[in-house]
Short mmCIF file of C-alpha atoms in Angstrom, two decimals:
data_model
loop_
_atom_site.label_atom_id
_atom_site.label_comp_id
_atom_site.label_asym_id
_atom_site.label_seq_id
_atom_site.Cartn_x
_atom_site.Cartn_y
_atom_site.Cartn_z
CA UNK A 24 0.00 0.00 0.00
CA UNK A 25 0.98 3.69 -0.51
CA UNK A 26 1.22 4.24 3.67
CA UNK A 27 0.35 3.17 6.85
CA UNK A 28 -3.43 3.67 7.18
CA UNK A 29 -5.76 4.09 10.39
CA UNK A 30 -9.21 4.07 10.87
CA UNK A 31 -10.97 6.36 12.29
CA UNK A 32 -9.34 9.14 11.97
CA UNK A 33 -11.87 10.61 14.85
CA UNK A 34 -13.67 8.54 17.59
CA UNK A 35 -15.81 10.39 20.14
CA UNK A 36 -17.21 8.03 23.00
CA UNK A 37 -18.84 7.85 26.32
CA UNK A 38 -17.26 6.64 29.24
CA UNK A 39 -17.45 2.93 30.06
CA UNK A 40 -17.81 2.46 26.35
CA UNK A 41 -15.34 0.13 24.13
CA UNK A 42 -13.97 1.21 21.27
CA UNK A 43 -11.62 -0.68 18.55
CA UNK A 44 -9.10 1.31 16.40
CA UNK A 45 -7.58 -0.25 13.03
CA UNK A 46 -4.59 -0.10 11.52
CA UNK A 47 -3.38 -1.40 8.04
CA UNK A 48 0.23 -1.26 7.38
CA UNK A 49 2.35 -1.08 4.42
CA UNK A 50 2.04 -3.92 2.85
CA UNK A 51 5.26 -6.48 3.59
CA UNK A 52 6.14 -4.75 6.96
CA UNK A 53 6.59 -7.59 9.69
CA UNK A 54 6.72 -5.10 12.41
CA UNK A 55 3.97 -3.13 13.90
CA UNK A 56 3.58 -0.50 16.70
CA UNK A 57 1.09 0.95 18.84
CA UNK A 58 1.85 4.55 20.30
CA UNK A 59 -0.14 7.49 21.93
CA UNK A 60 0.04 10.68 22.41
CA UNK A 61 -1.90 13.01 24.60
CA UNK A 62 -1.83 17.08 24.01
CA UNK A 63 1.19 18.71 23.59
CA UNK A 64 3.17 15.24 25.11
CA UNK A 65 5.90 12.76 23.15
CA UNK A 66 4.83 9.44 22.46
CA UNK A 67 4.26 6.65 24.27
CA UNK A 68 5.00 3.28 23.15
CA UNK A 69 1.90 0.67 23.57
CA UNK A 70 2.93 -2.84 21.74
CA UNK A 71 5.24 -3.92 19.62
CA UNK A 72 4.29 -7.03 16.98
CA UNK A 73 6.24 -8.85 14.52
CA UNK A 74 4.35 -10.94 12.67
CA UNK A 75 1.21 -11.81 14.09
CA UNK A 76 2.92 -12.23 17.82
CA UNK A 77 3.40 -9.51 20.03
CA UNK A 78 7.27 -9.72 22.02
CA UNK A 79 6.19 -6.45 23.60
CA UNK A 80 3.13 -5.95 25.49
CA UNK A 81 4.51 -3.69 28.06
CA UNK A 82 3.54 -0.17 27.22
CA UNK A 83 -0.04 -1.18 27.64
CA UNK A 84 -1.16 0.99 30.43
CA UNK A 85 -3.96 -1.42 32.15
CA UNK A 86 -5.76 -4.53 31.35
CA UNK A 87 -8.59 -2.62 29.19
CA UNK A 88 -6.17 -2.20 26.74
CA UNK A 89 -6.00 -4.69 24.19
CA UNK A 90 -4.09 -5.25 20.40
CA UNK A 91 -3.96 -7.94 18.12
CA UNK A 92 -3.00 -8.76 14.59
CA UNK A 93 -3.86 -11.21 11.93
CA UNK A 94 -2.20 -12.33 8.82
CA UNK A 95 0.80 -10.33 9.55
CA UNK A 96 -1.43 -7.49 8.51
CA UNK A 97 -4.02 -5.40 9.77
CA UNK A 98 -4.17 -4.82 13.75
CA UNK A 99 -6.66 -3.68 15.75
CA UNK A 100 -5.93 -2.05 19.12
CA UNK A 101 -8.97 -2.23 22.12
CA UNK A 102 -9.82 -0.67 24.90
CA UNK A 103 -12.83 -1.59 27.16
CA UNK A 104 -14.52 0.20 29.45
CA UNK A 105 -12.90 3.80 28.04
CA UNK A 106 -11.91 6.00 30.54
CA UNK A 107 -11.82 9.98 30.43
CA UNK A 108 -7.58 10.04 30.51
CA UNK A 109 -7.60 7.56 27.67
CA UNK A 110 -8.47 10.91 25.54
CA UNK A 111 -5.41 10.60 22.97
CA UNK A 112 -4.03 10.54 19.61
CA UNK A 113 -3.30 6.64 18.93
CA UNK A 114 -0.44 6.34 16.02
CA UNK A 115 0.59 3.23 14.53
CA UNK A 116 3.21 2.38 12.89
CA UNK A 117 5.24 -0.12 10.48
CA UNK A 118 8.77 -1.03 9.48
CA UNK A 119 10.32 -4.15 7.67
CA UNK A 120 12.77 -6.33 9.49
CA UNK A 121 15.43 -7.07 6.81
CA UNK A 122 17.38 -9.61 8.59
CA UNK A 123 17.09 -11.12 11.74
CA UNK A 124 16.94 -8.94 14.58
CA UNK A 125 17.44 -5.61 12.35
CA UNK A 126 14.68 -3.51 11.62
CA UNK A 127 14.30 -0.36 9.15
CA UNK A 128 12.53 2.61 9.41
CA UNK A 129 9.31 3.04 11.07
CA UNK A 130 6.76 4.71 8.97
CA UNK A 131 3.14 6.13 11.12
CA UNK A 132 -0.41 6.26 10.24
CA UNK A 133 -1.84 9.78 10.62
CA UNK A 134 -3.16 8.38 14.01
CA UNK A 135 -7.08 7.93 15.58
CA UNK A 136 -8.37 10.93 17.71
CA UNK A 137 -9.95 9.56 20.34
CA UNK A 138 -11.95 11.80 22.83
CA UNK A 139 -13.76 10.08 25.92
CA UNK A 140 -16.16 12.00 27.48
CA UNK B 16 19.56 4.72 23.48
CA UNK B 17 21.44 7.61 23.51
CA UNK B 18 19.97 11.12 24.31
CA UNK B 19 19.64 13.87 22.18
CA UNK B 20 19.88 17.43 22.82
CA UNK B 21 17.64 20.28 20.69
CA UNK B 22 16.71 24.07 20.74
CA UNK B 23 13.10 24.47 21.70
CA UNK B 24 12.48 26.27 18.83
CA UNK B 25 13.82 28.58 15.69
CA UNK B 26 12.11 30.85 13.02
CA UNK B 27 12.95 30.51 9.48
CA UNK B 28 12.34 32.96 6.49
CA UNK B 29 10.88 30.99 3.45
CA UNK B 30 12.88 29.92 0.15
CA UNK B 31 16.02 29.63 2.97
CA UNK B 32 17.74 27.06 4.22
CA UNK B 33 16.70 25.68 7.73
CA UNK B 34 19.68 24.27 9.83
CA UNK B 35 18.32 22.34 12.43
CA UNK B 36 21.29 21.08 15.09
CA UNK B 37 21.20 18.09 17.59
CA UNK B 38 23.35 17.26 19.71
CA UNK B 39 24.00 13.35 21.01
CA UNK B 40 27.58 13.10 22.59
CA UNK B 41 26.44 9.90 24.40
CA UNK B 42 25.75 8.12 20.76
CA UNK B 43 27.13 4.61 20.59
CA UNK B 44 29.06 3.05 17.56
CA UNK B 45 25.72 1.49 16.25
CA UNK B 46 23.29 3.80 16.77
CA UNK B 47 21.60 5.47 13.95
CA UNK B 48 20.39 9.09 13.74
CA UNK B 49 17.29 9.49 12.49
CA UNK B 50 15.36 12.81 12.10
CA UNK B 51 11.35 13.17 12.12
CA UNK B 52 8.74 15.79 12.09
CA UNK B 53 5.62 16.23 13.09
CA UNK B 54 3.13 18.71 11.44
CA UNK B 55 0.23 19.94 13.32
CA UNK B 56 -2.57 17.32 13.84
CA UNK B 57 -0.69 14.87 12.14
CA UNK B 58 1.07 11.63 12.28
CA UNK B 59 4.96 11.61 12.57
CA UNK B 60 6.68 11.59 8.91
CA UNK B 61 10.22 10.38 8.55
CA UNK B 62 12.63 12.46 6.95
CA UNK B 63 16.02 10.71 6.98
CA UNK B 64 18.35 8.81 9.13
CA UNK B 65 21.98 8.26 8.88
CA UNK B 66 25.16 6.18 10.72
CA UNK B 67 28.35 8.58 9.98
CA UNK B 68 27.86 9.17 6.37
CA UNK B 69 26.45 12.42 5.35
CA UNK B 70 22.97 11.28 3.89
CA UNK B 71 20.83 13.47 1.49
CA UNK B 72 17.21 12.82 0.25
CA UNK B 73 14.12 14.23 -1.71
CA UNK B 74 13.34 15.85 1.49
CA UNK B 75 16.73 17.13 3.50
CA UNK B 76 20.30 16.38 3.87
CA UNK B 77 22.13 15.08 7.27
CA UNK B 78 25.17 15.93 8.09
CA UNK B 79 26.53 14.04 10.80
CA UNK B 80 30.26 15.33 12.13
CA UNK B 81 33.39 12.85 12.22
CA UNK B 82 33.42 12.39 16.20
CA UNK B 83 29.35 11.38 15.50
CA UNK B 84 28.31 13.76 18.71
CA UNK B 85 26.09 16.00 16.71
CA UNK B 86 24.38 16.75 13.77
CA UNK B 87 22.79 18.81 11.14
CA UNK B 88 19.45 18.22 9.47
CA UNK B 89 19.21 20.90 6.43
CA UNK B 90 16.13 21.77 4.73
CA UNK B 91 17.49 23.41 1.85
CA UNK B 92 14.63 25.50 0.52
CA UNK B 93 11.92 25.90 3.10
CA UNK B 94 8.04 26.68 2.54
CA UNK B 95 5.56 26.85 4.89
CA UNK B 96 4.39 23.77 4.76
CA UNK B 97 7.63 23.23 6.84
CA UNK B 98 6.31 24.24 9.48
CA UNK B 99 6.66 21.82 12.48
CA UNK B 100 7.90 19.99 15.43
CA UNK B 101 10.81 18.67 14.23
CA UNK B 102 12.73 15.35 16.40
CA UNK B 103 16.01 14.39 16.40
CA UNK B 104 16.30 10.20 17.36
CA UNK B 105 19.39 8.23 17.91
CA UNK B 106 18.61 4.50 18.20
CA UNK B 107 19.64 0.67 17.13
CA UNK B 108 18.15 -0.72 14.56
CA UNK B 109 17.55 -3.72 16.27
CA UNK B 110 13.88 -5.02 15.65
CA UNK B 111 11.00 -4.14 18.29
CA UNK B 112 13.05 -1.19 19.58
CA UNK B 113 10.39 1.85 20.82
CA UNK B 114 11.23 5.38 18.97
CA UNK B 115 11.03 8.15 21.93
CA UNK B 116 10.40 11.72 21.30
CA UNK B 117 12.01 14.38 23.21
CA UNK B 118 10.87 18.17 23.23
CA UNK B 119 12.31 18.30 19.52
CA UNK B 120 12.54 22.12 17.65
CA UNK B 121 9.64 23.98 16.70
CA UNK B 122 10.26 25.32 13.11
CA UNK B 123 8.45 28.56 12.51
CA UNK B 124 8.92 28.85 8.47
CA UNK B 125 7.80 32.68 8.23
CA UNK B 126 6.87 34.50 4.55
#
């Protein structure tokens, strides 16, 4: 594909609600990340897949939060019972992994909006 | 991974070159620099990344100095459509490895 893609681009919830954001990588990228970023902060790293497994769970800040990927492809990224600080941009991202170990660049989505009020 | 060092922020006239500076004295032998930006409301977008080599691209050209503690990302002809929190990233490319953003500069590209 041209670029990472992410759907939606905007997600406005209640409280207590769950919500599930996609991503869709390029297309032959074995890695895939999960970050956020609230107003005006860096990012945060989520999860970390490569292939469909996921070595690194341990940005995920509680157990409503949720991520997994199929067919080395498309993830999607959950979080139950949305909470009023889970307000953030959510960015994925993608990279190859040319040999083992050794990964290239990571290229982002242009993120999900998510606003819980 | 090694920590990088930016100014907050600089202005820059447009159809000028912006020098951006970093500076990461701590870098290790195999750690890259890479260099990305982020325009308001949007996703990160890569610009370029280099080892020790100077590097130069559709986009910008890096210019990394001998002892590898600092470097230069050049813009050679900005618009305003440069405008943007730029980040300055020195990392191993070693697969499942996070990418952490500092305060990074805030480019001002002024008409």
């Amino acid at each position: 594909g041209a670029g990472v893609s992410q759907s939606p681009s905007n997600k406005v919830t209640e409280k207590g609600k769950d919500v599930e954001l996609r991503c869709d990588p390029i297309s032959g990228h074995t890695a895939l990340y999960w970050y956020r970023q609230s107003l005006g902060q860096g990012l945060e790293f989520l999860i970390y897949f490569q292939g469909n497994s996921a070595p690194d769970k341990s940005g995920l800040p509680s157990d409503r939060f949720s991520a997994e990927r199929t067919g080395g492809s498309v993830s999607t990224l959950t979080i139950q019972r949305t909470q009023q600080e889970d307000s953030a941009v959510y960015l994925c991202a993608s990279s190859q992994i040319l040999r083992a170990g050794w990964r290239e660049t990571q290229y982002f989505g242009p993120g999900t909006r998510l606003l819980v009020l | 991974d090694a920590k990088t060092t930016q100014p907050t922020s600089m202005d820059c006239a447009e159809g000028r070159a912006a020098n951006l500076p970093c500076n990461h004295s701590t870098i290790s032998g195999n750690e890259y620099v890479y260099w990305y930006r982020q325009i308001h409301s949007q996703g990160p977008q890569y610009i370029i990344h280099g080892l020790k080599n100077n590097e130069t691209n559709e986009m910008a050209s890096l210019i990394i100095t001998e002892d590898r503690k600092s470097s230069t990302l050049i813009l050679p002809h900005a618009t305003l459509r440069d405008t943007a929190v730029y980040y300055c990233i020195v990392l191993f490319k070693a697969a499942g490895n996070k990418l952490t953003f500092g305060g990074g500069t805030r480019v001002l590209v002024k008409p």
